[in-house]
Structure formats: C-alpha cells, structure tokens
Amino acid sequence: NWCKLAELLSKEAGIDVILAGGPDDKEAIEQIQAQLKPDSKVISTYGHTRNLRELIALIDICDLTVCVDSAPMHLSVALGKPVVALFGPTNEAILLPSSDGRFVALRKETSSASENRSTPTPGLETAAPKGASRPRQASFLYPGAPAVQLPAETVARSALDQLKQAGHRDGSAAIHAG
C-alpha cells in the first residue's frame, strides 16, 4: 500500500514524494523501492536522516507528512506541519491536538470518514531548502509499522485534501485534486 500511495501522489502535478524511514524500516523501504516503477518520481532519503535533527529538517522543508503513529508524526505536530496519520489501536484523540484541520487521523474502521485534528502553529514539508526553487507541494512518506493497512486511494485522497487546505492556509495556490 505504501508503494501504491507513493505512486498515486507522485502522479499529481507539483508533488514530490519523499520516502524516509528509520533503521528499523530497512526491509520495508527496500520492498517499497523494489516495487516502484522505474520512472517513479519518488525520492528516497532512507539512510540520510540518521538522527532527530536531520528528520526535523526534512519535515520542516515539506508540506505534508503521511505516516503511522510514530516519531515523524509527533515531530510534525510539534512543528505545526500538516499530517495524515494512520492509526491502529492507539487513540488519536490523545495524541493529536484539536482541529483547525491540519492533522488528519485515519484508521481502518473509519477510513472513509477521517477525523481532523490540528494545532494553531505553522505548516509542513518539501524537497528543497526554504527559498529554493521547488514544487509548491510535496509529501513525505514514513512507512513505520506496516501493520496499519488502509486503501492507498483513501490515504491519497486525504493527503491531497491536506495539501489543498495547506495552500489556502499559507496563501499559495492550492493544487487541483480533481
């Protein structure tokens, strides 16, 4: 599903997908990379974010994080960056601030009706340093626990909605998701 999600998002104009993971995600990252189409626009940063400072820098330059309940989710929330987080048994209401729509929690039993949560702080991730020429929106995928499974189309729809909303929040042009 992560591979399909990365490919769905990377097909959208103006979106760069960045794949990242920690040392425990090596097998998952390798599997995703092996399944990606040769012409895929997915950028892997696996092995390049070796500590929290580097992960925070990656999150800071992106417009959206798509992840499971994990360190990148918590760091994104702390930075006030938009998040689409996939939840298993954890109660997202305890972990995600109440909403301005910046934080979306998805879980299998409510995958079609996502629950929005948010905090009143800044936005999320891109593939180039701030001020550099880059696509308007990018997403950052952090596979984490593969046990959380939702249809890639459901997650992609939520991610595209978040990118569209982020465009309206910061005054930049929103992507066309239709």
PDB file of N, CA and C in Angstrom, residues 9-73:
ATOM      1  N   LEU A   9       0.447   9.631  -5.396  1.00  0.00           N
ATOM      2  CA  LEU A   9       0.767  11.021  -5.080  1.00  0.00           C
ATOM      3  C   LEU A   9       1.774  11.608  -6.059  1.00  0.00           C
ATOM      4  N   SER A  10       2.749  10.816  -6.474  1.00  0.00           N
ATOM      5  CA  SER A  10       3.787  11.344  -7.368  1.00  0.00           C
ATOM      6  C   SER A  10       3.255  11.624  -8.776  1.00  0.00           C
ATOM      7  N   LYS A  11       2.104  11.079  -9.123  1.00  0.00           N
ATOM      8  CA  LYS A  11       1.484  11.357 -10.426  1.00  0.00           C
ATOM      9  C   LYS A  11       0.855  12.749 -10.476  1.00  0.00           C
ATOM     10  N   GLU A  12       0.583  13.314  -9.306  1.00  0.00           N
ATOM     11  CA  GLU A  12      -0.048  14.636  -9.242  1.00  0.00           C
ATOM     12  C   GLU A  12       0.970  15.721  -9.596  1.00  0.00           C
ATOM     13  N   ALA A  13       0.558  16.684 -10.387  1.00  0.00           N
ATOM     14  CA  ALA A  13       1.434  17.786 -10.778  1.00  0.00           C
ATOM     15  C   ALA A  13       1.872  18.574  -9.547  1.00  0.00           C
ATOM     16  N   GLY A  14       3.153  18.901  -9.482  1.00  0.00           N
ATOM     17  CA  GLY A  14       3.668  19.736  -8.408  1.00  0.00           C
ATOM     18  C   GLY A  14       3.923  19.019  -7.101  1.00  0.00           C
ATOM     19  N   ILE A  15       3.841  17.702  -7.089  1.00  0.00           N
ATOM     20  CA  ILE A  15       4.071  16.969  -5.851  1.00  0.00           C
ATOM     21  C   ILE A  15       5.292  16.077  -6.004  1.00  0.00           C
ATOM     22  N   ASP A  16       6.239  16.259  -5.105  1.00  0.00           N
ATOM     23  CA  ASP A  16       7.377  15.359  -4.988  1.00  0.00           C
ATOM     24  C   ASP A  16       7.129  14.506  -3.764  1.00  0.00           C
ATOM     25  N   VAL A  17       7.326  13.221  -3.884  1.00  0.00           N
ATOM     26  CA  VAL A  17       7.149  12.311  -2.752  1.00  0.00           C
ATOM     27  C   VAL A  17       8.532  11.924  -2.246  1.00  0.00           C
ATOM     28  N   ILE A  18       8.727  12.108  -0.953  1.00  0.00           N
ATOM     29  CA  ILE A  18       9.989  11.774  -0.316  1.00  0.00           C
ATOM     30  C   ILE A  18       9.722  10.595   0.614  1.00  0.00           C
ATOM     31  N   LEU A  19      10.479   9.546   0.454  1.00  0.00           N
ATOM     32  CA  LEU A  19      10.337   8.346   1.269  1.00  0.00           C
ATOM     33  C   LEU A  19      11.445   8.345   2.304  1.00  0.00           C
ATOM     34  N   ALA A  20      11.087   8.183   3.567  1.00  0.00           N
ATOM     35  CA  ALA A  20      12.075   8.164   4.640  1.00  0.00           C
ATOM     36  C   ALA A  20      11.724   7.065   5.627  1.00  0.00           C
ATOM     37  N   GLY A  21      12.676   6.681   6.421  1.00  0.00           N
ATOM     38  CA  GLY A  21      12.445   5.666   7.431  1.00  0.00           C
ATOM     39  C   GLY A  21      13.649   5.538   8.330  1.00  0.00           C
ATOM     40  N   GLY A  22      13.417   4.981   9.492  1.00  0.00           N
ATOM     41  CA  GLY A  22      14.491   4.759  10.454  1.00  0.00           C
ATOM     42  C   GLY A  22      15.153   3.413  10.235  1.00  0.00           C
ATOM     43  N   PRO A  23      16.160   3.108  11.045  1.00  0.00           N
ATOM     44  CA  PRO A  23      16.905   1.853  10.901  1.00  0.00           C
ATOM     45  C   PRO A  23      16.011   0.605  10.944  1.00  0.00           C
ATOM     46  N   ASP A  24      14.934   0.652  11.701  1.00  0.00           N
ATOM     47  CA  ASP A  24      14.031  -0.499  11.809  1.00  0.00           C
ATOM     48  C   ASP A  24      13.173  -0.689  10.563  1.00  0.00           C
ATOM     49  N   ASP A  25      13.182   0.284   9.661  1.00  0.00           N
ATOM     50  CA  ASP A  25      12.332   0.250   8.470  1.00  0.00           C
ATOM     51  C   ASP A  25      13.067  -0.214   7.221  1.00  0.00           C
ATOM     52  N   LYS A  26      14.296  -0.698   7.369  1.00  0.00           N
ATOM     53  CA  LYS A  26      15.120  -1.050   6.215  1.00  0.00           C
ATOM     54  C   LYS A  26      14.409  -2.009   5.257  1.00  0.00           C
ATOM     55  N   GLU A  27      13.849  -3.098   5.771  1.00  0.00           N
ATOM     56  CA  GLU A  27      13.168  -4.073   4.911  1.00  0.00           C
ATOM     57  C   GLU A  27      11.964  -3.452   4.204  1.00  0.00           C
ATOM     58  N   ALA A  28      11.184  -2.666   4.930  1.00  0.00           N
ATOM     59  CA  ALA A  28      10.001  -2.033   4.331  1.00  0.00           C
ATOM     60  C   ALA A  28      10.416  -1.060   3.229  1.00  0.00           C
ATOM     61  N   ILE A  29      11.438  -0.263   3.468  1.00  0.00           N
ATOM     62  CA  ILE A  29      11.908   0.699   2.473  1.00  0.00           C
ATOM     63  C   ILE A  29      12.423  -0.033   1.235  1.00  0.00           C
ATOM     64  N   GLU A  30      13.215  -1.069   1.440  1.00  0.00           N
ATOM     65  CA  GLU A  30      13.738  -1.844   0.306  1.00  0.00           C
ATOM     66  C   GLU A  30      12.615  -2.475  -0.502  1.00  0.00           C
ATOM     67  N   GLN A  31      11.585  -2.978   0.187  1.00  0.00           N
ATOM     68  CA  GLN A  31      10.448  -3.579  -0.510  1.00  0.00           C
ATOM     69  C   GLN A  31       9.697  -2.531  -1.326  1.00  0.00           C
ATOM     70  N   ILE A  32       9.480  -1.364  -0.752  1.00  0.00           N
ATOM     71  CA  ILE A  32       8.788  -0.290  -1.473  1.00  0.00           C
ATOM     72  C   ILE A  32       9.599   0.116  -2.698  1.00  0.00           C
ATOM     73  N   GLN A  33      10.900   0.332  -2.521  1.00  0.00           N
ATOM     74  CA  GLN A  33      11.749   0.746  -3.639  1.00  0.00           C
ATOM     75  C   GLN A  33      11.772  -0.305  -4.753  1.00  0.00           C
ATOM     76  N   ALA A  34      11.770  -1.569  -4.365  1.00  0.00           N
ATOM     77  CA  ALA A  34      11.789  -2.645  -5.363  1.00  0.00           C
ATOM     78  C   ALA A  34      10.493  -2.687  -6.166  1.00  0.00           C
ATOM     79  N   GLN A  35       9.380  -2.269  -5.566  1.00  0.00           N
ATOM     80  CA  GLN A  35       8.080  -2.313  -6.242  1.00  0.00           C
ATOM     81  C   GLN A  35       7.752  -1.055  -7.035  1.00  0.00           C
ATOM     82  N   LEU A  36       8.499   0.026  -6.812  1.00  0.00           N
ATOM     83  CA  LEU A  36       8.229   1.264  -7.543  1.00  0.00           C
ATOM     84  C   LEU A  36       8.555   1.090  -9.017  1.00  0.00           C
ATOM     85  N   LYS A  37       7.772   1.726  -9.855  1.00  0.00           N
ATOM     86  CA  LYS A  37       8.026   1.690 -11.293  1.00  0.00           C
ATOM     87  C   LYS A  37       9.342   2.411 -11.587  1.00  0.00           C
ATOM     88  N   PRO A  38      10.069   1.991 -12.616  1.00  0.00           N
ATOM     89  CA  PRO A  38      11.365   2.604 -12.933  1.00  0.00           C
ATOM     90  C   PRO A  38      11.301   4.119 -13.167  1.00  0.00           C
ATOM     91  N   ASP A  39      10.179   4.611 -13.698  1.00  0.00           N
ATOM     92  CA  ASP A  39      10.055   6.044 -13.968  1.00  0.00           C
ATOM     93  C   ASP A  39       9.429   6.809 -12.797  1.00  0.00           C
ATOM     94  N   SER A  40       9.330   6.180 -11.642  1.00  0.00           N
ATOM     95  CA  SER A  40       8.721   6.798 -10.471  1.00  0.00           C
ATOM     96  C   SER A  40       9.505   8.041 -10.045  1.00  0.00           C
ATOM     97  N   LYS A  41       8.776   9.072  -9.614  1.00  0.00           N
ATOM     98  CA  LYS A  41       9.396  10.312  -9.151  1.00  0.00           C
ATOM     99  C   LYS A  41       9.598  10.309  -7.636  1.00  0.00           C
ATOM    100  N   VAL A  42       9.550   9.152  -7.002  1.00  0.00           N
ATOM    101  CA  VAL A  42       9.697   9.062  -5.553  1.00  0.00           C
ATOM    102  C   VAL A  42      11.168   9.185  -5.189  1.00  0.00           C
ATOM    103  N   ILE A  43      11.462  10.073  -4.248  1.00  0.00           N
ATOM    104  CA  ILE A  43      12.821  10.320  -3.786  1.00  0.00           C
ATOM    105  C   ILE A  43      12.999   9.594  -2.454  1.00  0.00           C
ATOM    106  N   SER A  44      14.026   8.781  -2.327  1.00  0.00           N
ATOM    107  CA  SER A  44      14.281   8.100  -1.059  1.00  0.00           C
ATOM    108  C   SER A  44      15.368   8.831  -0.285  1.00  0.00           C
ATOM    109  N   THR A  45      15.082   9.121   0.977  1.00  0.00           N
ATOM    110  CA  THR A  45      16.084   9.706   1.862  1.00  0.00           C
ATOM    111  C   THR A  45      16.495   8.695   2.927  1.00  0.00           C
ATOM    112  N   TYR A  46      16.094   7.455   2.732  1.00  0.00           N
ATOM    113  CA  TYR A  46      16.441   6.426   3.710  1.00  0.00           C
ATOM    114  C   TYR A  46      17.963   6.381   3.878  1.00  0.00           C
ATOM    115  N   GLY A  47      18.404   6.364   5.122  1.00  0.00           N
ATOM    116  CA  GLY A  47      19.828   6.333   5.422  1.00  0.00           C
ATOM    117  C   GLY A  47      20.453   7.720   5.512  1.00  0.00           C
ATOM    118  N   HIS A  48      19.699   8.747   5.091  1.00  0.00           N
ATOM    119  CA  HIS A  48      20.218  10.117   5.127  1.00  0.00           C
ATOM    120  C   HIS A  48      19.658  10.910   6.302  1.00  0.00           C
ATOM    121  N   THR A  49      18.642  10.391   6.947  1.00  0.00           N
ATOM    122  CA  THR A  49      18.106  11.027   8.151  1.00  0.00           C
ATOM    123  C   THR A  49      18.521  10.139   9.316  1.00  0.00           C
ATOM    124  N   ARG A  50      19.765  10.354   9.769  1.00  0.00           N
ATOM    125  CA  ARG A  50      20.367   9.462  10.757  1.00  0.00           C
ATOM    126  C   ARG A  50      20.098   9.876  12.196  1.00  0.00           C
ATOM    127  N   ASN A  51      19.492  11.041  12.392  1.00  0.00           N
ATOM    128  CA  ASN A  51      19.213  11.486  13.760  1.00  0.00           C
ATOM    129  C   ASN A  51      17.984  12.396  13.744  1.00  0.00           C
ATOM    130  N   LEU A  52      17.522  12.772  14.921  1.00  0.00           N
ATOM    131  CA  LEU A  52      16.311  13.598  15.007  1.00  0.00           C
ATOM    132  C   LEU A  52      16.493  14.965  14.351  1.00  0.00           C
ATOM    133  N   ARG A  53      17.676  15.555  14.449  1.00  0.00           N
ATOM    134  CA  ARG A  53      17.919  16.855  13.832  1.00  0.00           C
ATOM    135  C   ARG A  53      17.700  16.777  12.319  1.00  0.00           C
ATOM    136  N   GLU A  54      18.208  15.727  11.678  1.00  0.00           N
ATOM    137  CA  GLU A  54      18.038  15.566  10.235  1.00  0.00           C
ATOM    138  C   GLU A  54      16.586  15.263   9.868  1.00  0.00           C
ATOM    139  N   LEU A  55      15.911  14.476  10.696  1.00  0.00           N
ATOM    140  CA  LEU A  55      14.496  14.187  10.450  1.00  0.00           C
ATOM    141  C   LEU A  55      13.660  15.457  10.596  1.00  0.00           C
ATOM    142  N   ILE A  56      13.941  16.252  11.602  1.00  0.00           N
ATOM    143  CA  ILE A  56      13.224  17.514  11.799  1.00  0.00           C
ATOM    144  C   ILE A  56      13.446  18.438  10.610  1.00  0.00           C
ATOM    145  N   ALA A  57      14.683  18.501  10.110  1.00  0.00           N
ATOM    146  CA  ALA A  57      14.975  19.349   8.946  1.00  0.00           C
ATOM    147  C   ALA A  57      14.186  18.875   7.727  1.00  0.00           C
ATOM    148  N   LEU A  58      14.093  17.573   7.528  1.00  0.00           N
ATOM    149  CA  LEU A  58      13.324  17.039   6.406  1.00  0.00           C
ATOM    150  C   LEU A  58      11.847  17.391   6.550  1.00  0.00           C
ATOM    151  N   ILE A  59      11.308  17.190   7.722  1.00  0.00           N
ATOM    152  CA  ILE A  59       9.900  17.513   7.966  1.00  0.00           C
ATOM    153  C   ILE A  59       9.659  19.005   7.756  1.00  0.00           C
ATOM    154  N   ASP A  60      10.588  19.819   8.207  1.00  0.00           N
ATOM    155  CA  ASP A  60      10.425  21.274   8.123  1.00  0.00           C
ATOM    156  C   ASP A  60      10.360  21.785   6.696  1.00  0.00           C
ATOM    157  N   ILE A  61      11.013  21.108   5.754  1.00  0.00           N
ATOM    158  CA  ILE A  61      11.012  21.607   4.382  1.00  0.00           C
ATOM    159  C   ILE A  61       9.900  21.002   3.523  1.00  0.00           C
ATOM    160  N   CYS A  62       9.038  20.203   4.131  1.00  0.00           N
ATOM    161  CA  CYS A  62       7.954  19.569   3.372  1.00  0.00           C
ATOM    162  C   CYS A  62       6.598  20.175   3.719  1.00  0.00           C
ATOM    163  N   ASP A  63       5.623  19.922   2.866  1.00  0.00           N
ATOM    164  CA  ASP A  63       4.270  20.453   3.059  1.00  0.00           C
ATOM    165  C   ASP A  63       3.330  19.485   3.761  1.00  0.00           C
ATOM    166  N   LEU A  64       3.691  18.224   3.824  1.00  0.00           N
ATOM    167  CA  LEU A  64       2.800  17.225   4.410  1.00  0.00           C
ATOM    168  C   LEU A  64       3.592  15.991   4.813  1.00  0.00           C
ATOM    169  N   THR A  65       3.239  15.416   5.953  1.00  0.00           N
ATOM    170  CA  THR A  65       3.788  14.128   6.361  1.00  0.00           C
ATOM    171  C   THR A  65       2.660  13.113   6.339  1.00  0.00           C
ATOM    172  N   VAL A  66       2.904  11.973   5.694  1.00  0.00           N
ATOM    173  CA  VAL A  66       1.981  10.841   5.720  1.00  0.00           C
ATOM    174  C   VAL A  66       2.738   9.745   6.458  1.00  0.00           C
ATOM    175  N   CYS A  67       2.180   9.283   7.575  1.00  0.00           N
ATOM    176  CA  CYS A  67       2.912   8.346   8.417  1.00  0.00           C
ATOM    177  C   CYS A  67       1.955   7.568   9.320  1.00  0.00           C
ATOM    178  N   VAL A  68       2.510   6.624  10.047  1.00  0.00           N
ATOM    179  CA  VAL A  68       1.763   5.966  11.107  1.00  0.00           C
ATOM    180  C   VAL A  68       2.038   6.743  12.396  1.00  0.00           C
ATOM    181  N   ASP A  69       1.395   6.347  13.487  1.00  0.00           N
ATOM    182  CA  ASP A  69       1.658   6.936  14.790  1.00  0.00           C
ATOM    183  C   ASP A  69       3.118   6.624  15.113  1.00  0.00           C
ATOM    184  N   SER A  70       3.990   7.620  14.956  1.00  0.00           N
ATOM    185  CA  SER A  70       5.433   7.401  15.049  1.00  0.00           C
ATOM    186  C   SER A  70       6.128   8.719  15.367  1.00  0.00           C
ATOM    187  N   ALA A  71       7.451   8.666  15.495  1.00  0.00           N
ATOM    188  CA  ALA A  71       8.233   9.880  15.758  1.00  0.00           C
ATOM    189  C   ALA A  71       7.971  10.972  14.722  1.00  0.00           C
ATOM    190  N   PRO A  72       7.950  10.661  13.398  1.00  0.00           N
ATOM    191  CA  PRO A  72       7.665  11.735  12.446  1.00  0.00           C
ATOM    192  C   PRO A  72       6.304  12.398  12.667  1.00  0.00           C
ATOM    193  N   MET A  73       5.305  11.647  13.108  1.00  0.00           N
ATOM    194  CA  MET A  73       4.004  12.242  13.390  1.00  0.00           C
ATOM    195  C   MET A  73       4.132  13.240  14.543  1.00  0.00           C
TER     196      MET A  73
END
